[in-house]
Short mmCIF file of C-alpha atoms in Angstrom, two decimals:
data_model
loop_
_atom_site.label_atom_id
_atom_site.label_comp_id
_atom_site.label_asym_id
_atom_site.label_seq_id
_atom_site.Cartn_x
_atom_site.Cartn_y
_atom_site.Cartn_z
CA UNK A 21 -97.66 55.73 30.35
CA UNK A 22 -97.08 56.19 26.36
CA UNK A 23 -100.36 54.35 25.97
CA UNK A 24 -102.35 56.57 28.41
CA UNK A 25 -100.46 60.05 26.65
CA UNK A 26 -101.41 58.68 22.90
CA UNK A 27 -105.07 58.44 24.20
CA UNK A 28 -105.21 61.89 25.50
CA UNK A 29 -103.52 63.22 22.14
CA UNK A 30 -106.30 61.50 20.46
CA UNK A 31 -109.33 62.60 22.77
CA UNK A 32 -108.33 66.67 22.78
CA UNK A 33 -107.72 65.77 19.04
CA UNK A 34 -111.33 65.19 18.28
CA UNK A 35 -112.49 67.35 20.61
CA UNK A 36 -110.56 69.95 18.71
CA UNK A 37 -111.57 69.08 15.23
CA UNK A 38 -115.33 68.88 16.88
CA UNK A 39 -115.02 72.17 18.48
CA UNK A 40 -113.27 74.45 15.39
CA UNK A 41 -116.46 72.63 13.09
CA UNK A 42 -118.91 74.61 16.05
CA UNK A 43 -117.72 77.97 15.48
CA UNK A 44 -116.32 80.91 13.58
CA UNK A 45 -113.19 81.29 12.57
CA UNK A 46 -111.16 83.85 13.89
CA UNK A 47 -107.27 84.93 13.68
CA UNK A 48 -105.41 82.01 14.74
CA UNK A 49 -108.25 79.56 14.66
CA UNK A 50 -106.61 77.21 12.52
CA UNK A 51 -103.67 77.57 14.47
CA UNK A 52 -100.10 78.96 15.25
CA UNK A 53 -96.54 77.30 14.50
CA UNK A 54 -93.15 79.06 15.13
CA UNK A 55 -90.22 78.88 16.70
CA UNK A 56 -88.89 78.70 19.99
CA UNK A 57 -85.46 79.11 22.46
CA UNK A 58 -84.77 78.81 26.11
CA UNK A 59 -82.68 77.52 28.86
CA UNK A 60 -83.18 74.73 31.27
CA UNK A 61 -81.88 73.42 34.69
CA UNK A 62 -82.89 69.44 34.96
CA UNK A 63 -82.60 67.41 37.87
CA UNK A 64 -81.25 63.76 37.49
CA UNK A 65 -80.57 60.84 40.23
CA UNK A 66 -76.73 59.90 39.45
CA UNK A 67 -75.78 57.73 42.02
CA UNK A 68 -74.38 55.30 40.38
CA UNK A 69 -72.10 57.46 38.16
CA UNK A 70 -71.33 59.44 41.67
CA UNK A 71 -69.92 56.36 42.99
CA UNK A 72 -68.07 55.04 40.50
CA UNK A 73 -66.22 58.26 39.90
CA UNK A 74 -65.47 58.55 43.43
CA UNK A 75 -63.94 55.48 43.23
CA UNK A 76 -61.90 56.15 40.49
CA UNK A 77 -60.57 59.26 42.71
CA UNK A 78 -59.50 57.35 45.75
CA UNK A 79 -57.44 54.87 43.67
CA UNK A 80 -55.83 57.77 41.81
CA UNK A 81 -54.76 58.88 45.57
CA UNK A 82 -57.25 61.52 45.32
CA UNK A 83 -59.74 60.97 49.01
CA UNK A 84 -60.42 64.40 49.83
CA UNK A 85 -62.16 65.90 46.47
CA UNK A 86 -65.80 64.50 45.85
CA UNK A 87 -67.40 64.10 42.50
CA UNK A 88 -71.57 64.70 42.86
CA UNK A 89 -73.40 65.35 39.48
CA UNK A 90 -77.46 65.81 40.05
CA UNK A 91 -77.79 68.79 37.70
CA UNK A 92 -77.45 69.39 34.39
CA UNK A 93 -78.15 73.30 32.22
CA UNK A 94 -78.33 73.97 28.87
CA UNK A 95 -80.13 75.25 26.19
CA UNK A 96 -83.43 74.17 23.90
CA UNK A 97 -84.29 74.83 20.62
CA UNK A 98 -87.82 73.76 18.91
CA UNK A 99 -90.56 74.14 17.10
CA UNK A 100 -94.49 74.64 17.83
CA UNK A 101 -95.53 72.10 15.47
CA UNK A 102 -99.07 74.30 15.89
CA UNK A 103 -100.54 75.77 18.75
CA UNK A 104 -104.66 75.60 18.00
CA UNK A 105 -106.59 77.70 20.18
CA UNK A 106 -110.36 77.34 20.63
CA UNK A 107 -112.65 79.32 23.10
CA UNK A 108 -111.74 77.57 26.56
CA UNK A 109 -108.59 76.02 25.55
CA UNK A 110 -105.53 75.42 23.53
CA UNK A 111 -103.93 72.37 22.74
CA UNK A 112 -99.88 72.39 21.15
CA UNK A 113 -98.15 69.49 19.22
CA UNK A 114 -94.00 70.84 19.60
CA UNK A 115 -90.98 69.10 19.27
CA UNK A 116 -87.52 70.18 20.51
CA UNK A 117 -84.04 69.38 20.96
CA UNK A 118 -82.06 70.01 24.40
CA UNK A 119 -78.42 70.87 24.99
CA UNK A 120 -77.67 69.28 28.45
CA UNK A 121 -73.91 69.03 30.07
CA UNK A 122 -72.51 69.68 33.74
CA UNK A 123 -68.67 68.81 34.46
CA UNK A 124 -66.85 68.43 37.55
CA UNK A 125 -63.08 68.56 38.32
CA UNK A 126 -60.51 67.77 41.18
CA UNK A 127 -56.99 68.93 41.76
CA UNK A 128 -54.65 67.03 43.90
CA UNK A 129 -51.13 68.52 44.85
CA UNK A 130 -48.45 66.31 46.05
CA UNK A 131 -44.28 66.30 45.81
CA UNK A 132 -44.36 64.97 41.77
CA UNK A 133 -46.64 68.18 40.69
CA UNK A 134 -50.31 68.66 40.28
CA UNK A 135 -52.71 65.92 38.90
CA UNK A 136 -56.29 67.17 37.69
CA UNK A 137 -59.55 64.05 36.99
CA UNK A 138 -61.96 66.11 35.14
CA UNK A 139 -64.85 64.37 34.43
CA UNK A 140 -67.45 65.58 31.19
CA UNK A 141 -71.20 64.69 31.11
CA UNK A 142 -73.99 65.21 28.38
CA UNK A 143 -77.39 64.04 28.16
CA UNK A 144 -78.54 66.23 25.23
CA UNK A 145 -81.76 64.51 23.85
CA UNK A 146 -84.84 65.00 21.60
CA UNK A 147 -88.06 65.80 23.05
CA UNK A 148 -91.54 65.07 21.40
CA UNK A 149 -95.01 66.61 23.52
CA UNK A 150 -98.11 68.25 23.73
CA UNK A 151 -99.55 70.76 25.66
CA UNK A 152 -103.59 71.52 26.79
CA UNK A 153 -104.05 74.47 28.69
CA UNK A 154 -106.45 77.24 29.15
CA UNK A 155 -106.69 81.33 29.46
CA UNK A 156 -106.88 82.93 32.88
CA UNK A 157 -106.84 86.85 30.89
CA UNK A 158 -106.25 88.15 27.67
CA UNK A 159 -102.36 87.86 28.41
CA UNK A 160 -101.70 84.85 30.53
CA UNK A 161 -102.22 81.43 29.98
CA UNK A 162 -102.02 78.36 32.43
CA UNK A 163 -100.51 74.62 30.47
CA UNK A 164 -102.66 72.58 32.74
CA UNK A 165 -100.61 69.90 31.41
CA UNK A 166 -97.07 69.68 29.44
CA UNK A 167 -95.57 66.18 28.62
CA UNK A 168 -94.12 63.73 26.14
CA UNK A 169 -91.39 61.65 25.28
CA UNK A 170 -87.51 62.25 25.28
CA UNK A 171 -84.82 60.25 23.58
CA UNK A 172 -81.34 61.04 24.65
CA UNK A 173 -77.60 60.09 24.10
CA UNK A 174 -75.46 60.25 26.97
CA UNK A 175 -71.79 60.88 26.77
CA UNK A 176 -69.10 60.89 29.34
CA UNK A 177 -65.38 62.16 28.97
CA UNK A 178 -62.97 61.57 31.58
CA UNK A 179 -59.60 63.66 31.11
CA UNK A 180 -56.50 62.68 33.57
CA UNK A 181 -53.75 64.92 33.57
CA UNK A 182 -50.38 64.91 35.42
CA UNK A 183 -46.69 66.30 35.02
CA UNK A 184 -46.50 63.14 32.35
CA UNK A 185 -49.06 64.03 30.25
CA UNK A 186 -52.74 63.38 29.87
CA UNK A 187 -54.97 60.74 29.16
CA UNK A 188 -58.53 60.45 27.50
CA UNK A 189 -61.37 58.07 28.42
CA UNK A 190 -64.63 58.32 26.24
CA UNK A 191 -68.07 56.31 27.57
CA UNK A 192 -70.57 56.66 25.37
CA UNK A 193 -74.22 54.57 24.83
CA UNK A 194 -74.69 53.50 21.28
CA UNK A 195 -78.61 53.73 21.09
CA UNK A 196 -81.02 56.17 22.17
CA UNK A 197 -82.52 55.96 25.43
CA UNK A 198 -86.43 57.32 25.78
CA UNK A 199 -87.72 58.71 28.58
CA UNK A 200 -90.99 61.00 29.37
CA UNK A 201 -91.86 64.17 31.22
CA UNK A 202 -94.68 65.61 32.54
CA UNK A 203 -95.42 68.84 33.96
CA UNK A 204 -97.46 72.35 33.94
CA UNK A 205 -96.62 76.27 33.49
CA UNK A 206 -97.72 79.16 32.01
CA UNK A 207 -97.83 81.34 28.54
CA UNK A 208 -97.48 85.05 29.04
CA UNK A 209 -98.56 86.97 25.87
CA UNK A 210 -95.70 89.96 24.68
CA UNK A 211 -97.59 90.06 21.54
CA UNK A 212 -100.18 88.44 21.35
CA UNK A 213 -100.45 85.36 18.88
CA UNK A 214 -96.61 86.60 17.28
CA UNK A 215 -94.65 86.56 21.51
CA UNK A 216 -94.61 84.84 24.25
CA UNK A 217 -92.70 84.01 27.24
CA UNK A 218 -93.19 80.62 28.35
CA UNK A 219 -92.45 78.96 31.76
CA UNK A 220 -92.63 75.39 32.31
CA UNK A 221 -92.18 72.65 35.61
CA UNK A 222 -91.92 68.96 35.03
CA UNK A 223 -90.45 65.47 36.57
CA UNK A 224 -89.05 63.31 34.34
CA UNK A 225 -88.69 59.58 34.24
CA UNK A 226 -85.61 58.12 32.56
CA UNK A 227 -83.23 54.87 33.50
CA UNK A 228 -80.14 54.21 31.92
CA UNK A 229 -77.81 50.89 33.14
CA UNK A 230 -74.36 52.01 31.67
CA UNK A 231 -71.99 53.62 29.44
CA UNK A 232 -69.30 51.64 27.41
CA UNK A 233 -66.03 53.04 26.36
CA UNK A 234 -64.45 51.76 23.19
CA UNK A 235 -62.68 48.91 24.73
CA UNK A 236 -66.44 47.62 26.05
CA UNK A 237 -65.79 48.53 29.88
CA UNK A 238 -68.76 49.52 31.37
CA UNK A 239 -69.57 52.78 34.07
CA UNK A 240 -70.83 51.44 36.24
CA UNK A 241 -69.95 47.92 36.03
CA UNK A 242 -72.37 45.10 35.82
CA UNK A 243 -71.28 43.92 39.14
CA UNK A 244 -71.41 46.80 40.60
CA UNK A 245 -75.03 46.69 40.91
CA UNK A 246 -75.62 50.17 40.33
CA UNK A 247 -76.98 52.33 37.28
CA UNK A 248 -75.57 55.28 35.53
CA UNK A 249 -78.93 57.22 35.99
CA UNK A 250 -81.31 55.63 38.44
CA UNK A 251 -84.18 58.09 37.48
CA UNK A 252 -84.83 61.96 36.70
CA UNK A 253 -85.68 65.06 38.70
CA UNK A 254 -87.49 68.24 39.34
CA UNK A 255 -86.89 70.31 36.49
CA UNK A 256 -87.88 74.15 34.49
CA UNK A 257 -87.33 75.75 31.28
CA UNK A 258 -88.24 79.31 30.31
CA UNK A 259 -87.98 79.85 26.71
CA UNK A 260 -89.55 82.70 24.42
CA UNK A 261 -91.85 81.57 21.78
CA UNK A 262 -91.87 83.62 18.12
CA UNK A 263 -95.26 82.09 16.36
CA UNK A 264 -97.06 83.03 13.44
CA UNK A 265 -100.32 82.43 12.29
CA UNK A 266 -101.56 80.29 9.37
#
């Protein structure tokens, strides 16, 4: 798949340099970098990291609560790398880096006091892409295509705490993990070349096998049979672009 994405980078990349040699240049022909910042809701398959903590609940006594993480929010910050635009398309090199955490909890009340598993999970990651896309009017613009490569780190606190006290469990994985995403959306124009409001769908791919805490135990286990994320989801981001020509 990396292969397949480097050749399309390269093929829209002459095609660019081919095109801008054909004709005039205008504002923005040379391009437009900038800034960016949004929010996004991603989809991940957790089943493995589902089961485990359930698990983990029904030996602490806890059977009716159930854990279920599938969906992580947070937000992005990045950076148009440039955004050339020709006279049937554009074409974007960006990079980015995404804030990602969802957390679930469960209470259990019995004769000793109440006892509280909380359970913390990040996947915040860099993200590396390119978009090709085209104009529809003079203010909206469809990304015919939006993908690239991610490399997270993916963190997991569990907190136990009781009428004793509470205790602190910290799974972690050491390297980063890469994944890709591909998807589509569209580029409304506020102002045109300086604003925009961008809107983007996507399904990622991504497999991770475990997390280790500090004393090497693994979530999930090896014998378990089961992986920490078996794959990735539907997901969106809106974010506002601030550009400027050069």
């Amino acid at each position: 798949m990396l292969l397949k994405l480097s050749g399309l980078v390269l093929f829209f990349y002459f095609t660019a340099i081919y095109n801008l040699s054909a004709q005039s240049c205008g504002f923005g022909c040379l391009g437009l970098s900038g800034v960016y910042g949004g929010y996004s809701i991603e989809k991940y398959k957790l089943d493995g990291l589902n089961k485990t903590l359930n698990e983990q609940l029904t030996a602490l006594g806890n059977s009716e609560n159930v854990f279920k993480f599938e969906e992580m929010r947070g937000l992005r910050v990045g950076a148009n790398i440039f955004r050339a635009k020709f006279s049937n398309f554009f074409l974007t090199a960006k990079g980015f880096y995404q804030f990602l955490k969802s957390s679930q909890e469960a209470k259990e009340q019995s004769v000793s006091g109440e006892s509280i598993m909380k359970s913390d999970l990040s996947l915040n990651h860099w993200g590396f892409g390119i978009d090709i896309g085209f104009p529809i009017f003079s203010f909206l613009n469809l990304k015919l295509f939006d993908g690239g490569v991610n490399l997270y780190t993916s963190e997991l606190m569990n907190t136990f705490s009781d009428n004793i006290g509470t205790q602190e469990k910290d799974y972690n994985y050491s390297s980063m993990t890469m994944g890709y995403y591909a998807g589509s959306g569209l580029i409304i124009e506020l102002i045109k070349n300086y604003v925009s409001l961008e809107g983007t769908a996507y399904y990622q791919v991504i497999s991770i096998n475990n997390l280790v805490d500090n004393s090497g135990n693994k979530l999930p286990s090896d014998e378990s049979g089961l992986k920490f994320v078996d794959k990735g989801g539907l997901s969106a981001t809106v974010q506002l672009n601030i550009g400027i020509s050069f």
